[in-house]
Coordinates of N, CA and C in Angstrom, one line a residue:
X1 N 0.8 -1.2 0.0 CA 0.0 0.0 0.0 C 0.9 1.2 0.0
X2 N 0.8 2.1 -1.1 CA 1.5 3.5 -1.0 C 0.7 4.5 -0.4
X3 N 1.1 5.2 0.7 CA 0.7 6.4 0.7 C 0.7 7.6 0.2
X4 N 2.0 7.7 -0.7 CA 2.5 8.8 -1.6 C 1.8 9.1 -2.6
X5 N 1.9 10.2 -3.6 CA 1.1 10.5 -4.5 C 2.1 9.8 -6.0
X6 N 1.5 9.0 -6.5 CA 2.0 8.4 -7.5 C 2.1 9.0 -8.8
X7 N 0.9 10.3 -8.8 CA 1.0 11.0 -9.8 C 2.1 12.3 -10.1
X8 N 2.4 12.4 -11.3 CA 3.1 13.6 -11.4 C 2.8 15.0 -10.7
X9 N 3.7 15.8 -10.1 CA 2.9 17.1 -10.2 C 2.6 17.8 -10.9
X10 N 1.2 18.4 -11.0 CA 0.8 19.7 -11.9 C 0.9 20.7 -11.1
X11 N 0.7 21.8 -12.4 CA 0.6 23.1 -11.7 C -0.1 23.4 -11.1
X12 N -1.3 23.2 -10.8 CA -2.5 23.3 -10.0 C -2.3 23.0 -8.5
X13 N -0.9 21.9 -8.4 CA -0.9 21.8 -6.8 C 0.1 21.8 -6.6
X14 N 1.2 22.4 -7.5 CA 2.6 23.4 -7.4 C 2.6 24.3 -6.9
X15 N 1.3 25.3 -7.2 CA 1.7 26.6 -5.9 C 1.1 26.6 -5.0
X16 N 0.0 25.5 -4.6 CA -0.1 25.0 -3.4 C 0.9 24.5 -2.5
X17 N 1.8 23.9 -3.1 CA 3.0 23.6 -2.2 C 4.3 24.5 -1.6
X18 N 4.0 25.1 -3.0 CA 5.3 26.4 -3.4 C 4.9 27.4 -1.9
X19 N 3.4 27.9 -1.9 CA 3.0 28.6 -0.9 C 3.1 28.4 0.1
X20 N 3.2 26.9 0.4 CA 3.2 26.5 2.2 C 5.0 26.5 2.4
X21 N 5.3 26.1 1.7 CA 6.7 26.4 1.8 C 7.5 27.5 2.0
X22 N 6.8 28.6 1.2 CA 7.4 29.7 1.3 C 6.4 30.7 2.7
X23 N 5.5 30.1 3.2 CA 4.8 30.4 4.8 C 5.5 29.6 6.0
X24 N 5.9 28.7 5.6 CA 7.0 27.9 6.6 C 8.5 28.3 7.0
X25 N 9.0 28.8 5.9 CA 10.2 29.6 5.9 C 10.1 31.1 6.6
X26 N 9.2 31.4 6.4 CA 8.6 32.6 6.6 C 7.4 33.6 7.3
X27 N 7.3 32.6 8.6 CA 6.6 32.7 9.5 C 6.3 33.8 10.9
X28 N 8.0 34.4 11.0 CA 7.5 35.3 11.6 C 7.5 36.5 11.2
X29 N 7.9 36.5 9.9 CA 7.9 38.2 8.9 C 6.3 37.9 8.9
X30 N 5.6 36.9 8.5 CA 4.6 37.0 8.0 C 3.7 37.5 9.3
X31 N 3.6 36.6 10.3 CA 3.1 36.9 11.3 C 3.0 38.9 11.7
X32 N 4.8 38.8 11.7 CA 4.4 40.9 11.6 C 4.1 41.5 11.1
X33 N 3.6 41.2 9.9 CA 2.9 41.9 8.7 C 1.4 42.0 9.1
X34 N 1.1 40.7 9.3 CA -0.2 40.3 9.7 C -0.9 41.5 11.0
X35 N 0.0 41.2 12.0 CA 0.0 42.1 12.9 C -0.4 43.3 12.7
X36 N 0.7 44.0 11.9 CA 1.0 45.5 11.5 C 0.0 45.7 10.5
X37 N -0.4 44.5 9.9 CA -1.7 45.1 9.4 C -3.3 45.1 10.2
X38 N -3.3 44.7 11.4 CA -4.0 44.6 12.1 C -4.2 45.2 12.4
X39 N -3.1 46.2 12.9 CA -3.3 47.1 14.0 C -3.6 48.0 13.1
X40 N -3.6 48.8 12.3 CA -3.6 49.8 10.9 C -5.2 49.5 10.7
X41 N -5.5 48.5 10.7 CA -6.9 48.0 9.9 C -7.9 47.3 10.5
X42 N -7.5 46.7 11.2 CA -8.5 46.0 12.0 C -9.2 44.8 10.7
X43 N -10.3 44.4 11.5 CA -10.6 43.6 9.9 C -11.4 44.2 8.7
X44 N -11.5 46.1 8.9 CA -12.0 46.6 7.8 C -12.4 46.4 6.5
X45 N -10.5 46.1 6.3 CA -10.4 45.9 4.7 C -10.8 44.2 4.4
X46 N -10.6 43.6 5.5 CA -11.2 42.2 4.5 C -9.5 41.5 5.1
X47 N -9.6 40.1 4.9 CA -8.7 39.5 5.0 C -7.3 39.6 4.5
X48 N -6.3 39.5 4.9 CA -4.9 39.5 4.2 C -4.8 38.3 3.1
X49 N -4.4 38.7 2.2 CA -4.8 37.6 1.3 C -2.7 37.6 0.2
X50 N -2.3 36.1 -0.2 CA -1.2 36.7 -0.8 C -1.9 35.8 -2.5
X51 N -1.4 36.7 -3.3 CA -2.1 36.9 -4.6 C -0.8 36.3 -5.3
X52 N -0.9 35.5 -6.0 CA 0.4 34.7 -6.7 C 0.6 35.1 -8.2
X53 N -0.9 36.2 -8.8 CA -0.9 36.2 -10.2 C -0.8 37.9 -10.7
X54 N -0.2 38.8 -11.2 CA 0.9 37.7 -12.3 C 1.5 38.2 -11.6
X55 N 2.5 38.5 -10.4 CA 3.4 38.5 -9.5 C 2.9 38.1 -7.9
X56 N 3.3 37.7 -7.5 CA 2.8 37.6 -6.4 C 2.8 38.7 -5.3
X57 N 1.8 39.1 -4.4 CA 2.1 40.0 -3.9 C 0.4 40.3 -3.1
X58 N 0.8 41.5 -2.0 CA -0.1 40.8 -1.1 C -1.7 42.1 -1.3
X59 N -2.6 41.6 -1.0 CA -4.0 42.0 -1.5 C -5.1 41.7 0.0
X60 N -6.3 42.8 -0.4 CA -6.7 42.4 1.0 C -8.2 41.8 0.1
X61 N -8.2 40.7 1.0 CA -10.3 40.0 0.2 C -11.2 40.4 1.3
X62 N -12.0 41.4 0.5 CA -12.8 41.9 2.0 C -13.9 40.6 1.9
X63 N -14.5 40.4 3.0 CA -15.0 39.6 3.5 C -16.5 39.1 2.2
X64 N -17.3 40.5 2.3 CA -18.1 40.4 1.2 C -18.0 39.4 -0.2
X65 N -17.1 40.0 -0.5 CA -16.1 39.1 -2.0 C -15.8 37.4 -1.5
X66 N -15.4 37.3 -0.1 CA -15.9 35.8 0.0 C -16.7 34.8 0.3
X67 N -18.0 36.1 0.7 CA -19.2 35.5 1.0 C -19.5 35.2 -0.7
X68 N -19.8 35.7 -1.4 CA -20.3 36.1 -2.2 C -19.6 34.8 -3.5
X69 N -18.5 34.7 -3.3 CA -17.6 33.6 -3.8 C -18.1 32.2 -3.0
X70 N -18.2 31.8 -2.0 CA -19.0 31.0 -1.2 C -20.2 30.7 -1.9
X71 N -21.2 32.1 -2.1 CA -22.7 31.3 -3.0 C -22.2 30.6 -4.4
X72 N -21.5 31.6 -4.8 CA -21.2 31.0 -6.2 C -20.7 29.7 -6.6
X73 N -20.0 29.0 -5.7 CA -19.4 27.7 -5.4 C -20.2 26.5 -4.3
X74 N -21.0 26.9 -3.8 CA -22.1 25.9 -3.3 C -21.9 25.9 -1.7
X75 N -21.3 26.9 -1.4 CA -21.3 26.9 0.1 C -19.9 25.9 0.8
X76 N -18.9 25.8 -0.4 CA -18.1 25.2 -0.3 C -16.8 25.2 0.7
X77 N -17.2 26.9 0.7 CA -16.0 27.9 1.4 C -16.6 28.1 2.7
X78 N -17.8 27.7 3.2 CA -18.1 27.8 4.9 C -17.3 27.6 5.8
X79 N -16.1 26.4 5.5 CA -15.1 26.8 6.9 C -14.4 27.4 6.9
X80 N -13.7 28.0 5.6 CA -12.5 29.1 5.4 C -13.9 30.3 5.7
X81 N -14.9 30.6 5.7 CA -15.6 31.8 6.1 C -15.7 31.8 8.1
X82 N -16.1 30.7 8.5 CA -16.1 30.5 9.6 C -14.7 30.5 10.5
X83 N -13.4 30.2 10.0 CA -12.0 30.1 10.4 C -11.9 31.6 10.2
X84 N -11.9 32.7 9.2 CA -12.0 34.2 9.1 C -12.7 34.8 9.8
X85 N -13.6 34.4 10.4 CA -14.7 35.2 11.3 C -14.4 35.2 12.4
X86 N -13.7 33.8 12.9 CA -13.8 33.7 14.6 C -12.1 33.6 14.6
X87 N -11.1 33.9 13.6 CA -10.0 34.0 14.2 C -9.6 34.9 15.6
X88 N -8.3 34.7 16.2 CA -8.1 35.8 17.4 C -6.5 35.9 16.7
X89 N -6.6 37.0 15.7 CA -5.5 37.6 15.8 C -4.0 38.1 16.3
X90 N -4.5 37.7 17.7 CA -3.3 38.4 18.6 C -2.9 36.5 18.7
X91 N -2.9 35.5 18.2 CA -2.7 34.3 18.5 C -2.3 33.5 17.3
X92 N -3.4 34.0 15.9 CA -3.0 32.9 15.2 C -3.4 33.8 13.7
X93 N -2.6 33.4 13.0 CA -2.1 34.4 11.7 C -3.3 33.7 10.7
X94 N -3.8 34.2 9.9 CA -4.7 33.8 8.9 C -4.9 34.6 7.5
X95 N -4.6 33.8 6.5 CA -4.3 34.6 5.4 C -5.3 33.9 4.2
X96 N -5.4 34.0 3.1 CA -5.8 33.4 1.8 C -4.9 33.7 0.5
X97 N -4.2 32.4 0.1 CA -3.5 32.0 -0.6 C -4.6 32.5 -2.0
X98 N -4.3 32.8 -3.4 CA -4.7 32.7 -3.9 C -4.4 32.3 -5.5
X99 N -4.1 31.5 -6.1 CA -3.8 31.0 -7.1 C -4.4 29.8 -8.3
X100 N -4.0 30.1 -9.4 CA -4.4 29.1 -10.4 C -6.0 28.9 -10.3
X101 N -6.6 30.1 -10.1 CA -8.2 30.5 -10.3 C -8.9 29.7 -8.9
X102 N -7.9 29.3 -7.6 CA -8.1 28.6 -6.4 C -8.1 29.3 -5.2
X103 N -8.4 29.2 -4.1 CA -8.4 29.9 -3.2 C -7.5 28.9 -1.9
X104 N -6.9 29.1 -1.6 CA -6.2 28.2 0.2 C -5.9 28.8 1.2
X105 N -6.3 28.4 2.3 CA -6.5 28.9 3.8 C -4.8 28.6 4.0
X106 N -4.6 30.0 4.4 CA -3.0 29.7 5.4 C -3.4 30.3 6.8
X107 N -3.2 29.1 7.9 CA -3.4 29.4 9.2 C -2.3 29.0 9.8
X108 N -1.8 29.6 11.0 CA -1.1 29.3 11.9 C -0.3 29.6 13.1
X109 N -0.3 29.6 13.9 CA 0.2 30.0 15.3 C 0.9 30.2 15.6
X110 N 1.8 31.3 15.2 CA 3.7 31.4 15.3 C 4.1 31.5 16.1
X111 N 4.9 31.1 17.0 CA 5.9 31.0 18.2 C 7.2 32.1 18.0
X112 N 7.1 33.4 18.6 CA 6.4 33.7 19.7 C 4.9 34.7 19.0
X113 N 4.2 35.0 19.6 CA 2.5 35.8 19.3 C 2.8 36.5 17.9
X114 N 2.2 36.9 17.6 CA 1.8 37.9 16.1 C 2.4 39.4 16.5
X115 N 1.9 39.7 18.0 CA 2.3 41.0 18.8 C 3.9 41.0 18.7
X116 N 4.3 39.8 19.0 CA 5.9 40.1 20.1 C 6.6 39.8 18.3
X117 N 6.1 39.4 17.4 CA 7.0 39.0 16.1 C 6.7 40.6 15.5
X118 N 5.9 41.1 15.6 CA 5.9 42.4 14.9 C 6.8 43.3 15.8
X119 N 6.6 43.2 17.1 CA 7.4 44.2 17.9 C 9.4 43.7 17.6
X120 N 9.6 42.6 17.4 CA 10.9 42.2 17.1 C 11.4 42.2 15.8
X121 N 10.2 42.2 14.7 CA 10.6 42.4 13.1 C 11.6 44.0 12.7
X122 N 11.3 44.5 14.1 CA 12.7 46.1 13.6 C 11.7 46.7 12.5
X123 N 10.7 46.4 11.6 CA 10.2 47.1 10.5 C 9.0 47.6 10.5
X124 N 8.8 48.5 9.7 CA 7.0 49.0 9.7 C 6.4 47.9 8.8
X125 N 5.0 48.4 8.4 CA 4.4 47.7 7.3 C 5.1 47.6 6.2
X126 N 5.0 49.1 6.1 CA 5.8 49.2 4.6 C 7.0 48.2 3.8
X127 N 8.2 48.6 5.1 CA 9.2 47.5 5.5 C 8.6 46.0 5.1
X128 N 8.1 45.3 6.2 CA 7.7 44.4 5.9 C 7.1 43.6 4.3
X129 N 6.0 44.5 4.2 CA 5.5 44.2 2.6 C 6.5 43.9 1.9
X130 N 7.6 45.1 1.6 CA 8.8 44.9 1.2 C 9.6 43.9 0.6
X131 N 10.0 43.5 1.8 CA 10.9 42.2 2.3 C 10.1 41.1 1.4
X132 N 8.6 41.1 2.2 CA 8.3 39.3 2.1 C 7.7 39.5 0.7
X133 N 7.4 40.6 -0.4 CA 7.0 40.8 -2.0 C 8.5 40.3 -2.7
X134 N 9.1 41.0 -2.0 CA 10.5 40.3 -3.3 C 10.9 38.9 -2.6
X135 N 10.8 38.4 -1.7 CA 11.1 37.2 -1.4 C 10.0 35.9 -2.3
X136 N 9.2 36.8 -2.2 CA 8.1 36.0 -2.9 C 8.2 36.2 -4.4
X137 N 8.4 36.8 -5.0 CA 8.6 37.1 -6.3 C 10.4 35.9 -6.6
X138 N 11.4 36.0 -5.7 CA 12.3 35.2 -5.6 C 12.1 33.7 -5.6
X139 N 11.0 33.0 -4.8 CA 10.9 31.8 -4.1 C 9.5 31.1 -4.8
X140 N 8.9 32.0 -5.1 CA 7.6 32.1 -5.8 C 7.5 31.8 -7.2
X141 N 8.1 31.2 -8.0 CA 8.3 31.1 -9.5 C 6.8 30.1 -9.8
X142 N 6.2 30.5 -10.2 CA 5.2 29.8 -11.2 C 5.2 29.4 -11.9

């Protein structure tokens, strides 16, 4: 019995991996971004979202746009809507991946808080954006 995927990769689940990889490397820039955009925004604008097309780079999906995306797909998106609604920000980072006409939930709980990684990242927003746009444009190849 194999557990492995026997199939080749496609692109379709290339930047699905490309993404988690490049959020695993990069966990507590992201976490202060997250942060620093929190504090600036609250969840006004809509979720943090990183946009892979045609460069990658970060975008906000206000909430509406993923309800609204949710009807259009059969109600498919209820736990990424429900995981967005009741996150606690000061604990656990939550973003939406977006690629290859797909949507993917990036969550996760960075050690140390979202607070103390922004207060140690040395950088503003701006800063930040910065850094993790060209890393991603670097590590990011489609």
């Amino acid at each position: 019995m194999f557990f492995g995927n026997s199939q080749p990769e496609s692109g379709d689940t290339k930047w699905r991996r490309q993404l988690d990889k490049f959020v695993k490397a990069n966990q507590q820039e992201l976490a202060a971004l997250f942060w620093g955009l929190w504090l600036a925004n609250g969840d006004s604008q809509g979720t943090v979202g990183i946009d892979l097309q045609p460069t990658p780079h970060f975008v906000y999906c206000p909430k509406e746009q993923i309800e609204n995306l949710n009807i259009r797909v059969e109600n498919r998106l209820q736990e990424i809507l429900g995981i967005v609604e009741n996150h606690k920000p000061d604990v656990e980072v939550v973003m939406i991946g977006i690629g290859k006409g797909e949507i993917k939930l990036i969550q996760f709980a960075p050690e140390p808080a979202p607070p103390i990684c922004f207060e140690q990242a040395g950088k503003d927003v701006d800063g930040l954006l910065d850094v993790l746009e060209e890393r991603m444009r670097e590590e990011l190849k489609l």
